[in-house]
PDB file of C-alpha atoms (C1' of nucleotides) in Angstrom:
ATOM      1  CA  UNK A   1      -8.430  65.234 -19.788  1.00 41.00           C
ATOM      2  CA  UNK A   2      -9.426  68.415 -21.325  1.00 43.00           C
ATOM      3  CA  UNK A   3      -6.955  71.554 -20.118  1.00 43.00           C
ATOM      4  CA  UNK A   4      -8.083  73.767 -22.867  1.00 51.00           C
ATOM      5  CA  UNK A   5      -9.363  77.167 -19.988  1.00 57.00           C
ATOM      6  CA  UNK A   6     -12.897  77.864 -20.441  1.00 59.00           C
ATOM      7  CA  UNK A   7     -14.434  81.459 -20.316  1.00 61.00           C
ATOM      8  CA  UNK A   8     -15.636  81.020 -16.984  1.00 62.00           C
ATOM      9  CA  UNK A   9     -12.296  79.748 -15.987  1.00 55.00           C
ATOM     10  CA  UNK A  10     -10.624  82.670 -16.933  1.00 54.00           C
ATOM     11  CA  UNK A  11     -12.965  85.462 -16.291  1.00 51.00           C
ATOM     12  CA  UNK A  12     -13.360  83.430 -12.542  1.00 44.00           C
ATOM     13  CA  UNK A  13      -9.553  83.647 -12.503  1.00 48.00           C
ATOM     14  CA  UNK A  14      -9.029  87.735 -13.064  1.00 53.00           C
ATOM     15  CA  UNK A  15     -12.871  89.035 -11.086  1.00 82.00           C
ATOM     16  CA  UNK A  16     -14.310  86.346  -9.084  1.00 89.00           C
ATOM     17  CA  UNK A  17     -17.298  88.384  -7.895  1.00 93.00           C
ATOM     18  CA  UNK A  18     -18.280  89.606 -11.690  1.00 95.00           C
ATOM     19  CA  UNK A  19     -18.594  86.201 -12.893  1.00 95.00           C
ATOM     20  CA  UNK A  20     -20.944  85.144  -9.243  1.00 95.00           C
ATOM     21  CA  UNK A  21     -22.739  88.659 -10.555  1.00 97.00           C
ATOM     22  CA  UNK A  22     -23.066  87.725 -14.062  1.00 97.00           C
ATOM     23  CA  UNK A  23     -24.025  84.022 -13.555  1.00 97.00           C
ATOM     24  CA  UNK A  24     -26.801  85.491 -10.287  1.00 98.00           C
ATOM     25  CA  UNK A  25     -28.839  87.609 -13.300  1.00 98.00           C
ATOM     26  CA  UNK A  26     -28.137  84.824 -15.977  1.00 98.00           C
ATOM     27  CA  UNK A  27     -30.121  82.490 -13.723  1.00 98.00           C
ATOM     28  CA  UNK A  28     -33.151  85.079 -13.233  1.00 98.00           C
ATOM     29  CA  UNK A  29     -33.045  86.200 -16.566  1.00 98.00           C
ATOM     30  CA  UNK A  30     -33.241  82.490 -18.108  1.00 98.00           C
ATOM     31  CA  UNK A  31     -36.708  82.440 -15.367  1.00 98.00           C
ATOM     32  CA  UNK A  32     -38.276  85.444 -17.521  1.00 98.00           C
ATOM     33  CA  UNK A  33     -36.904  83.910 -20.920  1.00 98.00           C
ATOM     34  CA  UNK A  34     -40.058  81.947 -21.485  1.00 98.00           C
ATOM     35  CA  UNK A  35     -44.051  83.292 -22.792  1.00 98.00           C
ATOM     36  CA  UNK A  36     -45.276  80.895 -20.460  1.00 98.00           C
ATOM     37  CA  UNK A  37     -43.588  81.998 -17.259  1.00 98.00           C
ATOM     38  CA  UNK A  38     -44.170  85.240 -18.161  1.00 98.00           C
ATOM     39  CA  UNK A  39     -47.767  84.636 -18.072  1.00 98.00           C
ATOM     40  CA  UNK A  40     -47.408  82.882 -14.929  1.00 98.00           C
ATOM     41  CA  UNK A  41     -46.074  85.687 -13.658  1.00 98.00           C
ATOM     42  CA  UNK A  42     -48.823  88.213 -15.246  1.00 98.00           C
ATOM     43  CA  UNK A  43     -51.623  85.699 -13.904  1.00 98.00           C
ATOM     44  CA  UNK A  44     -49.952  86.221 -10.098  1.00 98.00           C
ATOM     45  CA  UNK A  45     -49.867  90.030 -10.759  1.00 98.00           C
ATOM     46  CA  UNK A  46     -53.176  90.413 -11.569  1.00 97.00           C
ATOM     47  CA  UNK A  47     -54.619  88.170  -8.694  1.00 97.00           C
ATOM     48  CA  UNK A  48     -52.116  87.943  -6.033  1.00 97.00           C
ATOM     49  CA  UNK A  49     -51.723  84.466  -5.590  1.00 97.00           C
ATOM     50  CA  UNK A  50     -52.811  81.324  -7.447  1.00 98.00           C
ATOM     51  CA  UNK A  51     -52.660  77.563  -7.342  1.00 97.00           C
ATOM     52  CA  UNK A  52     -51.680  75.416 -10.059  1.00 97.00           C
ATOM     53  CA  UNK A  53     -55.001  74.358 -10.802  1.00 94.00           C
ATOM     54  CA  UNK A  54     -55.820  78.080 -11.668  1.00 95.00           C
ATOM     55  CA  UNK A  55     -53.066  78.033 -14.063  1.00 98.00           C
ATOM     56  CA  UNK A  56     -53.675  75.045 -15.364  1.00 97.00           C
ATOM     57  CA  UNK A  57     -56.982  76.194 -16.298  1.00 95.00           C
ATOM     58  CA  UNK A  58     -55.825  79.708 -17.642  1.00 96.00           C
ATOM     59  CA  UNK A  59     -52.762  78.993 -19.258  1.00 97.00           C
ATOM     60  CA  UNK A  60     -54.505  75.500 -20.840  1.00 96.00           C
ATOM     61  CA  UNK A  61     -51.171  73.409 -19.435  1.00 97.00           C
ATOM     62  CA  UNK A  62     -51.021  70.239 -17.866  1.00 97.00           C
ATOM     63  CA  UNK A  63     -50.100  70.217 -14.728  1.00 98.00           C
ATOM     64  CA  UNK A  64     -47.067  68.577 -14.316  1.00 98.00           C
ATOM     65  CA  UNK A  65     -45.715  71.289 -17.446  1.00 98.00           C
ATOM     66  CA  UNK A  66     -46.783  74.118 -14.703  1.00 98.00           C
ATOM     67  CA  UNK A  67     -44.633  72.411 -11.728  1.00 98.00           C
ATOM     68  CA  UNK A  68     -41.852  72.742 -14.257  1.00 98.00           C
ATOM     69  CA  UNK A  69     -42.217  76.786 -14.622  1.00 98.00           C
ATOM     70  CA  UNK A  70     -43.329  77.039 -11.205  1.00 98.00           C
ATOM     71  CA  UNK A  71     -40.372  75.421  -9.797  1.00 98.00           C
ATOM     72  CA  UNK A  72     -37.783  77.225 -11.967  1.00 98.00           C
ATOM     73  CA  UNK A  73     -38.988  80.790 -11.203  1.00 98.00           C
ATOM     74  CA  UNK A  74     -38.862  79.475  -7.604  1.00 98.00           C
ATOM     75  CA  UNK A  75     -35.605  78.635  -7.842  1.00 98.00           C
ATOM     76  CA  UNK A  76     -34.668  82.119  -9.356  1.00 98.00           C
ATOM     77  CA  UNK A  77     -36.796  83.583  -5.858  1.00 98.00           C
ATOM     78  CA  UNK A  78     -38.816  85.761  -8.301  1.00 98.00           C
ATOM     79  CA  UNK A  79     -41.756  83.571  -6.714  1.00 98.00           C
ATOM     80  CA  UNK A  80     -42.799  82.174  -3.386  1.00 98.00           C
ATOM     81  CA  UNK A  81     -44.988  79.088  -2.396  1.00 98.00           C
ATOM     82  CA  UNK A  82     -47.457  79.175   0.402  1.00 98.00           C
ATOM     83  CA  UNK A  83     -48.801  75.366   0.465  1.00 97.00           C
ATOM     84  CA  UNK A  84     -52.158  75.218   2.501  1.00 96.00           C
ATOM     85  CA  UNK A  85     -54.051  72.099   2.603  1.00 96.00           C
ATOM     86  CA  UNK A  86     -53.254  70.486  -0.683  1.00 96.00           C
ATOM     87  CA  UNK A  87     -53.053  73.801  -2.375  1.00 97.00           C
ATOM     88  CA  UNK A  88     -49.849  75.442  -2.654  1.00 98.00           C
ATOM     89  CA  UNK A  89     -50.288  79.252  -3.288  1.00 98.00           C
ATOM     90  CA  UNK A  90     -47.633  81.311  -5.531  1.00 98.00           C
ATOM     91  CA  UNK A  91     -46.968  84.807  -4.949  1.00 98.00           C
ATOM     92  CA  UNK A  92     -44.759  87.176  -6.554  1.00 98.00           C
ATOM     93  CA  UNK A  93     -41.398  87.666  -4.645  1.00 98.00           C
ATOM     94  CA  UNK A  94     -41.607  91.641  -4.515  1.00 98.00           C
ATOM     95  CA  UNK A  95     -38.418  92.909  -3.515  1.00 98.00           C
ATOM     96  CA  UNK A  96     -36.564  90.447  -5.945  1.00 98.00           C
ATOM     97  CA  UNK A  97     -38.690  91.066  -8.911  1.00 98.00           C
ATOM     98  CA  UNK A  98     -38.515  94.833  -8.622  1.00 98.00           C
ATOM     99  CA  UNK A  99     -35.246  94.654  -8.306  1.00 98.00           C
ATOM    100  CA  UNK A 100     -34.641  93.001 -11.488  1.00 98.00           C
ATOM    101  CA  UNK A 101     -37.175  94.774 -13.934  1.00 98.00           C
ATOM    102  CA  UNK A 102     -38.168  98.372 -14.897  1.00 98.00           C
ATOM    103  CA  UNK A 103     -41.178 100.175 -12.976  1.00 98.00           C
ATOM    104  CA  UNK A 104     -42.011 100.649 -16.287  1.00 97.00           C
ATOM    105  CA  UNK A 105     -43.233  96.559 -16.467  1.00 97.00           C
ATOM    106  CA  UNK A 106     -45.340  97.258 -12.935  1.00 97.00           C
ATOM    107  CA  UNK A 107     -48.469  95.657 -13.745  1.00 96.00           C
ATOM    108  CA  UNK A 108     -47.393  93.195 -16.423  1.00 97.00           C
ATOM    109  CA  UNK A 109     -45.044  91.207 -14.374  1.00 98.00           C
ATOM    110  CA  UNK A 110     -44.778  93.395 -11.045  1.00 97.00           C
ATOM    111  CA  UNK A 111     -46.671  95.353  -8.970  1.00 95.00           C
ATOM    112  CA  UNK A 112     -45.710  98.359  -7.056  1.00 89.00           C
TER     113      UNK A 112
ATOM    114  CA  UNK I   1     -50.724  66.748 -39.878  1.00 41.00           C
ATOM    115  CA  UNK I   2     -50.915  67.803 -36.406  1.00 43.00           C
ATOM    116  CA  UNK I   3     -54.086  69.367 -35.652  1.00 43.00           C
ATOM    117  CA  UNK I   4     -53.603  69.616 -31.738  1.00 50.00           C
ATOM    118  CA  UNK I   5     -54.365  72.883 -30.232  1.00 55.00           C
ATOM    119  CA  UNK I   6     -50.836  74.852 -29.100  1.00 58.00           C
ATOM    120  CA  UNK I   7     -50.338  76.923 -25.925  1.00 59.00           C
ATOM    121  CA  UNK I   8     -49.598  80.008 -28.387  1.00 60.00           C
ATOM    122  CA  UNK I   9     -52.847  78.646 -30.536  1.00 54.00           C
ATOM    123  CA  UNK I  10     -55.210  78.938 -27.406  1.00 53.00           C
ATOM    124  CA  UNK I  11     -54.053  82.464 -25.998  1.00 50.00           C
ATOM    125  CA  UNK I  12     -53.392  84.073 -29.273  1.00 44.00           C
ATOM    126  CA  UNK I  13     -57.593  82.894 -29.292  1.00 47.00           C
ATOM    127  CA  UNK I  14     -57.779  84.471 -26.805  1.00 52.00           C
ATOM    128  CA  UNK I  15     -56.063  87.867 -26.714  1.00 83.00           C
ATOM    129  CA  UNK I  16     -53.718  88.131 -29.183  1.00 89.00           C
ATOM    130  CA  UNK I  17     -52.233  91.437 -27.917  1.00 93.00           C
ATOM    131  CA  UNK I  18     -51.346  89.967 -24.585  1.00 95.00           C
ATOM    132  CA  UNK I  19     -49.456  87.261 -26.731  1.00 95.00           C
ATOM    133  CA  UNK I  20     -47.442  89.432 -28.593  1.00 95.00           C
ATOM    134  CA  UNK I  21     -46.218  91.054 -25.272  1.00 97.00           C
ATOM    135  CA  UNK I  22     -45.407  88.319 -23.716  1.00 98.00           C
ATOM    136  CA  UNK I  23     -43.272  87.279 -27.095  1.00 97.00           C
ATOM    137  CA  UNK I  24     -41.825  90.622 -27.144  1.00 98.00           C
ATOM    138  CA  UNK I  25     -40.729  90.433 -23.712  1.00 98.00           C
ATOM    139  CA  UNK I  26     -39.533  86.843 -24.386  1.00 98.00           C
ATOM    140  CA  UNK I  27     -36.976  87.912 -26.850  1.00 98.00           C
ATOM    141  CA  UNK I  28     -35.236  90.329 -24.804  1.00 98.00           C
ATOM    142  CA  UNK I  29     -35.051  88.425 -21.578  1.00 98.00           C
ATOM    143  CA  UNK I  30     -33.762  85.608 -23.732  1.00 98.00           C
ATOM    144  CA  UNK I  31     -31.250  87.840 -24.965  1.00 98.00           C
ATOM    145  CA  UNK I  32     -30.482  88.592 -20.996  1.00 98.00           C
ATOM    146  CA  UNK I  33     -30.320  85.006 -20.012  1.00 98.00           C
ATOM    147  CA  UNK I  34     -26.994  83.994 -20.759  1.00 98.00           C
ATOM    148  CA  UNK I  35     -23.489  85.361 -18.553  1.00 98.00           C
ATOM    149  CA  UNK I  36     -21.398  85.974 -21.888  1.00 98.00           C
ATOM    150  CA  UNK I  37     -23.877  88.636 -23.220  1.00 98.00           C
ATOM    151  CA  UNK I  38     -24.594  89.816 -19.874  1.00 98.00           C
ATOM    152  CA  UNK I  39     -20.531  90.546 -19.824  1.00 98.00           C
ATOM    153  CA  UNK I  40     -20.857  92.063 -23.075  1.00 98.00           C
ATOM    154  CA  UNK I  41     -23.571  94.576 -22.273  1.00 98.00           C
ATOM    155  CA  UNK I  42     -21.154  95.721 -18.787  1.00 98.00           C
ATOM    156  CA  UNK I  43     -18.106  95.926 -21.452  1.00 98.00           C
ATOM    157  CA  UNK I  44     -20.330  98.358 -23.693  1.00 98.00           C
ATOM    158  CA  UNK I  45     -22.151  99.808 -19.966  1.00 98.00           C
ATOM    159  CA  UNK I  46     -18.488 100.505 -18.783  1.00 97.00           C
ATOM    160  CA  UNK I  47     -16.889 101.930 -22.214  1.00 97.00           C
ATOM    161  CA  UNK I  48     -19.845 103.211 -23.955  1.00 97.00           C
ATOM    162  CA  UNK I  49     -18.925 101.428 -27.163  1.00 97.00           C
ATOM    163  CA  UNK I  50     -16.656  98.536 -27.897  1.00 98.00           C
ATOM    164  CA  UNK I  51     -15.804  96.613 -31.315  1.00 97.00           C
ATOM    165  CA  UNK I  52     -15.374  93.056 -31.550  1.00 97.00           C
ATOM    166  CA  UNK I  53     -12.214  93.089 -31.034  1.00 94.00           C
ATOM    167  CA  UNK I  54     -12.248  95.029 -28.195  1.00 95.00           C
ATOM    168  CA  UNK I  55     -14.674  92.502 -26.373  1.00 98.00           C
ATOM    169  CA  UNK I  56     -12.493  89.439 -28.148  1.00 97.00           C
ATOM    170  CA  UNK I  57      -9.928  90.369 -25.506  1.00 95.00           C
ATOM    171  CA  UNK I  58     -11.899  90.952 -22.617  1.00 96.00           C
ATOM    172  CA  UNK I  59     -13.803  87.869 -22.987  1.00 97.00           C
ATOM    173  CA  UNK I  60     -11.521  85.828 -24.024  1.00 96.00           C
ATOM    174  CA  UNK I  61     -13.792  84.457 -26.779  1.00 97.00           C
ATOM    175  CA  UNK I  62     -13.236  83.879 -30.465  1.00 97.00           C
ATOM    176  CA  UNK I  63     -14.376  86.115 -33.168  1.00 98.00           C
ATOM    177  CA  UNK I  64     -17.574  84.189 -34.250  1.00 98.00           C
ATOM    178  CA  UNK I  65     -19.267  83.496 -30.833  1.00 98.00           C
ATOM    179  CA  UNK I  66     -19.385  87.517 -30.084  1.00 98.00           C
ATOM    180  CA  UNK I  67     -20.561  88.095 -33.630  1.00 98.00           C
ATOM    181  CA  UNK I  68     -23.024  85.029 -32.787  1.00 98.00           C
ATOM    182  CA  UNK I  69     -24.283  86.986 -29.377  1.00 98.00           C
ATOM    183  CA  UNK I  70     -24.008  90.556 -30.516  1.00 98.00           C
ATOM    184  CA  UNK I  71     -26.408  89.509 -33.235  1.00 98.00           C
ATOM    185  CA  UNK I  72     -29.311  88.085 -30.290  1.00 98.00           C
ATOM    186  CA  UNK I  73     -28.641  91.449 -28.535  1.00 98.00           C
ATOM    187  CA  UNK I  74     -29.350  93.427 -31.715  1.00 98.00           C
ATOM    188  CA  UNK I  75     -32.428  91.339 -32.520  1.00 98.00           C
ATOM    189  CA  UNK I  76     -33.504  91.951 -29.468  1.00 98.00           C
ATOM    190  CA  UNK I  77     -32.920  95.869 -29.889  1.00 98.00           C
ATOM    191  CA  UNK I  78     -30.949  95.995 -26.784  1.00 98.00           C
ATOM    192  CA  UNK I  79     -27.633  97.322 -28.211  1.00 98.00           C
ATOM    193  CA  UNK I  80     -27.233  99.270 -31.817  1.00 98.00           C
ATOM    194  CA  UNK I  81     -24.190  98.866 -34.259  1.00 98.00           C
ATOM    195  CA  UNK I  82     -21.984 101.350 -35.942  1.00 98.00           C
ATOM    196  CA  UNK I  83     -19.439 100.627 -38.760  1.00 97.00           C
ATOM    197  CA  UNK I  84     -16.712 102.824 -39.588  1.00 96.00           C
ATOM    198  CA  UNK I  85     -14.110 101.883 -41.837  1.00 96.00           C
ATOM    199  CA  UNK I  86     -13.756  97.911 -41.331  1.00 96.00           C
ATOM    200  CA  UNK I  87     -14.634  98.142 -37.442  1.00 97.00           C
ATOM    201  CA  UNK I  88     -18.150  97.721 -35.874  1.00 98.00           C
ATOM    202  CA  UNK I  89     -19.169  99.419 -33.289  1.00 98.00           C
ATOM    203  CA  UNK I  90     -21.529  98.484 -30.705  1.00 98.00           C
ATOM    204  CA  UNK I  91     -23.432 101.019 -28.128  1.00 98.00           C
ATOM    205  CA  UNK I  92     -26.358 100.284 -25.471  1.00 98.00           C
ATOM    206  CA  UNK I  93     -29.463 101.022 -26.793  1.00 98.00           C
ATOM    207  CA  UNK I  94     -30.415 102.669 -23.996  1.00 98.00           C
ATOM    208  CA  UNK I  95     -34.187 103.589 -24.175  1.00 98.00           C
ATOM    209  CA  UNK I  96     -35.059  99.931 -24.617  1.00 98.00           C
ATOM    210  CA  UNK I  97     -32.700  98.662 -22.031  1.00 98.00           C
ATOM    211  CA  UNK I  98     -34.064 101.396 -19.753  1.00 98.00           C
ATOM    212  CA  UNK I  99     -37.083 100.188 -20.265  1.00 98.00           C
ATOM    213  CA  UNK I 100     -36.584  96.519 -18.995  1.00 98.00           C
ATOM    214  CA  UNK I 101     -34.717  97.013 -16.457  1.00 98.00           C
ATOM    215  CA  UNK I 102     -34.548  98.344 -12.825  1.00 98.00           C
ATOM    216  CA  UNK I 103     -32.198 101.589 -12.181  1.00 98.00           C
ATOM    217  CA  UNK I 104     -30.714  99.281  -9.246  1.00 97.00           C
ATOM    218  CA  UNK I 105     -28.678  97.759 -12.332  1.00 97.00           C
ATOM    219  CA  UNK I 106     -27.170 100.490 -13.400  1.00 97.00           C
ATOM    220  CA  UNK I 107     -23.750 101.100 -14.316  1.00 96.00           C
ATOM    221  CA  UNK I 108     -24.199  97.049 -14.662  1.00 97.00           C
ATOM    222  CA  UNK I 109     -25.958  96.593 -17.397  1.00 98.00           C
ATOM    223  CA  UNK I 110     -27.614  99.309 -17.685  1.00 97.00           C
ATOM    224  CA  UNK I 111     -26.410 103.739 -17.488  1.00 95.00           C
ATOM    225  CA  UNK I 112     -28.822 106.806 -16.722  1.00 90.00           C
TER     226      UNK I 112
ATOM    227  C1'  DC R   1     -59.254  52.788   5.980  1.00 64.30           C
ATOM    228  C1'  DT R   2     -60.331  53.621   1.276  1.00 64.30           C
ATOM    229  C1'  DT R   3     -60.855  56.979  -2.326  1.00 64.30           C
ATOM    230  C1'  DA R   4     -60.106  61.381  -4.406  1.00 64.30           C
ATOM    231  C1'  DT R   5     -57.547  65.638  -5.051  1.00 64.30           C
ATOM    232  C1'  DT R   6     -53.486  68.525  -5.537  1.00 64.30           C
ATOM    233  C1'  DC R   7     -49.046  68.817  -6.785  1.00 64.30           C
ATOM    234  C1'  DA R   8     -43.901  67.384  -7.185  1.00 64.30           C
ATOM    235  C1'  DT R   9     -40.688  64.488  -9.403  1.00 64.30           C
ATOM    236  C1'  DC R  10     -38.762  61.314 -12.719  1.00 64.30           C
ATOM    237  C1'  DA R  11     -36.877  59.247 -17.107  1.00 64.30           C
ATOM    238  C1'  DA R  12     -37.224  59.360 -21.969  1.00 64.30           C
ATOM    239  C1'  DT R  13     -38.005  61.922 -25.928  1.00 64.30           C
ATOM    240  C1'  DT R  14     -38.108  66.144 -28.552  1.00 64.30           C
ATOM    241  C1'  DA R  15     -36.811  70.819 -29.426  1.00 64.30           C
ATOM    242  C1'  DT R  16     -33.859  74.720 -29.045  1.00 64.30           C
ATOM    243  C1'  DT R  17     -29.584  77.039 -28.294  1.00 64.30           C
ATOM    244  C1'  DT R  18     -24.636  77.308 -28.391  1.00 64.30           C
ATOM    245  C1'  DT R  19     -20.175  76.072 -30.070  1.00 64.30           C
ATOM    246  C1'  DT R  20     -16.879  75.139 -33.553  1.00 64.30           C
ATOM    247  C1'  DG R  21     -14.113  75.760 -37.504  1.00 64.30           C
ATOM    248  C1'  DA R  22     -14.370  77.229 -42.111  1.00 64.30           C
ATOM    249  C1'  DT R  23     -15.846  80.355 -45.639  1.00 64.30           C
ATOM    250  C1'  DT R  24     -17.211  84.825 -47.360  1.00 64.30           C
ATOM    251  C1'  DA R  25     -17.494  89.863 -47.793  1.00 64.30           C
ATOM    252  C1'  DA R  26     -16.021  94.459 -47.239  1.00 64.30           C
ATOM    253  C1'  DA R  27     -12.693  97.865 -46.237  1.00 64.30           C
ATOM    254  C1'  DT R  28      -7.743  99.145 -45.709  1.00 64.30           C
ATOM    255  C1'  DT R  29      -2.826  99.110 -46.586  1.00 64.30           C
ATOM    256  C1'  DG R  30       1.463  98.584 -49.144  1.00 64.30           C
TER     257       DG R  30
ATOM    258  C1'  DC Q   1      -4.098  94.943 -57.474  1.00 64.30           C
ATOM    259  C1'  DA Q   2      -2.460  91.666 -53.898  1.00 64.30           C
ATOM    260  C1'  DA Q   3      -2.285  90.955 -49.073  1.00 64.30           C
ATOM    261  C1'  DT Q   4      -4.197  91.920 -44.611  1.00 64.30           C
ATOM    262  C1'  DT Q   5      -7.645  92.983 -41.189  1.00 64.30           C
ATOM    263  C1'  DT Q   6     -12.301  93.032 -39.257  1.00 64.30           C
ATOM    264  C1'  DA Q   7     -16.374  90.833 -38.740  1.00 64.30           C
ATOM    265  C1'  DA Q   8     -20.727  88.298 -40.517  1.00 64.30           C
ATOM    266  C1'  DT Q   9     -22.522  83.876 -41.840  1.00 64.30           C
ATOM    267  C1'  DC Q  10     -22.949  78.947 -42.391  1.00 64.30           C
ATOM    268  C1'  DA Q  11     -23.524  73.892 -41.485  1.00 64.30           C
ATOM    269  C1'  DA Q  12     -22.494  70.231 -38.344  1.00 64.30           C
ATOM    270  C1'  DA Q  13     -21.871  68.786 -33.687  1.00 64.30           C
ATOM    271  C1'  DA Q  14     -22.493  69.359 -28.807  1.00 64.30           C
ATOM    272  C1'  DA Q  15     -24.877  71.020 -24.937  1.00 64.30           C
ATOM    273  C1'  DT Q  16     -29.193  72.632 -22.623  1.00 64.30           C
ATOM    274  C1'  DA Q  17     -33.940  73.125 -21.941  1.00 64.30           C
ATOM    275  C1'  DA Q  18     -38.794  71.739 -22.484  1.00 64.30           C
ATOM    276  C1'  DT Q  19     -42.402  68.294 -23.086  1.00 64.30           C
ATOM    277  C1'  DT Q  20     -44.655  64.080 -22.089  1.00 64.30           C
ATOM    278  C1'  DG Q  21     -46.904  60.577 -19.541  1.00 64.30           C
ATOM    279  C1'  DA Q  22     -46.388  58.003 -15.451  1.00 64.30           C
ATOM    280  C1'  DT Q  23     -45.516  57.433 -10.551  1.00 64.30           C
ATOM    281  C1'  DG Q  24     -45.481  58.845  -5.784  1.00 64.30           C
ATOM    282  C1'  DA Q  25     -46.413  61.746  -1.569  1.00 64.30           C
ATOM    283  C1'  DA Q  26     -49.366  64.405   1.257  1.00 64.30           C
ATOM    284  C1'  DT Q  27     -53.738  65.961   2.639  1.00 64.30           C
ATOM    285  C1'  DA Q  28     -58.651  65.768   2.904  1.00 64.30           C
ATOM    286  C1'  DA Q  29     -63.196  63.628   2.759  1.00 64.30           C
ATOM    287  C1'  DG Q  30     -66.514  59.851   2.797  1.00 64.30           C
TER     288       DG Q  30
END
DNA sequence: CTTATTCATCAATTATTTTTGATTAAATTG
DNA sequence: CAATTTAATCAAAAATAATTGATGAATAAG
């Protein structure tokens, strides 16, 4: 059994609701940390909303690869899913993206 | 010899510029997307500088993993370094961090 | 009801990032 | 100059993340 205290432990120990802040932008930044979600995100910027056969076809990935990106910037809510039909449409999550980056990035990876 | 055709291959085809952006911006988030050097950039937001040592307290963490993360926020140009004497210290680099990100983080990560 | 399309998920492999402990370099102090 | 302090760097190991190709689920269309 390993008792050695971790950094987490110990910063989780003296300011709970640093580390919770810390480890909230982690996740989201980790989402933009990647060209290709990046240009997932500039492809929904430009048009709105796409499908992941309009990625696949822009960004030259296989599908399953998008699904990957997709569902990790989902899970960071800087994107939303609309599925209709067999389609499922991604938009840009506004308020969480603009909250996170500059107004100087609007129309690379946000919109104003 | 692999001759198959890259993701960065095809776009940098394509439009190079728009590549190099979204490598740019890569970098930085990257830098972003991890809680320790999120920490470190509130120790430096909160103090306006801080040397190693300073942040080898707060952090709890041993001298060679800050020097190890300082370094990916200085490659990434979001903080700048200042020796004096046999101390190092580190300040926000403020116009590129101002850049990035939102006002709504300041006094996180970020100071106007 | 069978076939085709769109997309999510999974397990195994590969690649990348982080940690660890030691070594090195530069400046300071006695 | 010898000893100490501060911090950068390095190579090996450990931990995480991304890719790959296949499978499965849901909807639509013939």
């Amino acid at each position: 059994m390993d008792k050695s205290i971790s950094y987490t432990d110990v910063i989780s120990y003296t300011d709970v609701s640093l580390k919770n802040t810390f480890n909230l932008y982690e996740k989201k930044f980790k989402a933009l940390a990647d060209q290709k979600r990046l240009h997932i995100l500039y492809e929904i910027t430009q048009h709105g909303e796409v499908c992941v056969c309009d990625l696949s076809e822009k960004l030259h990935l296989p599908q399953s690869k998008l699904s990957y990106h997709l569902k990790i910037l989902m899970d960071a809510k800087l994107i939303e899913k609309e599925t209709r039909g067999t389609w499922s449409y991604y938009t840009l999550n506004h308020s969480e993206i603009n909250h996170v980056l500059s107004e100087e990035l609007c129309c690379l990876f946000r919109r104003d």
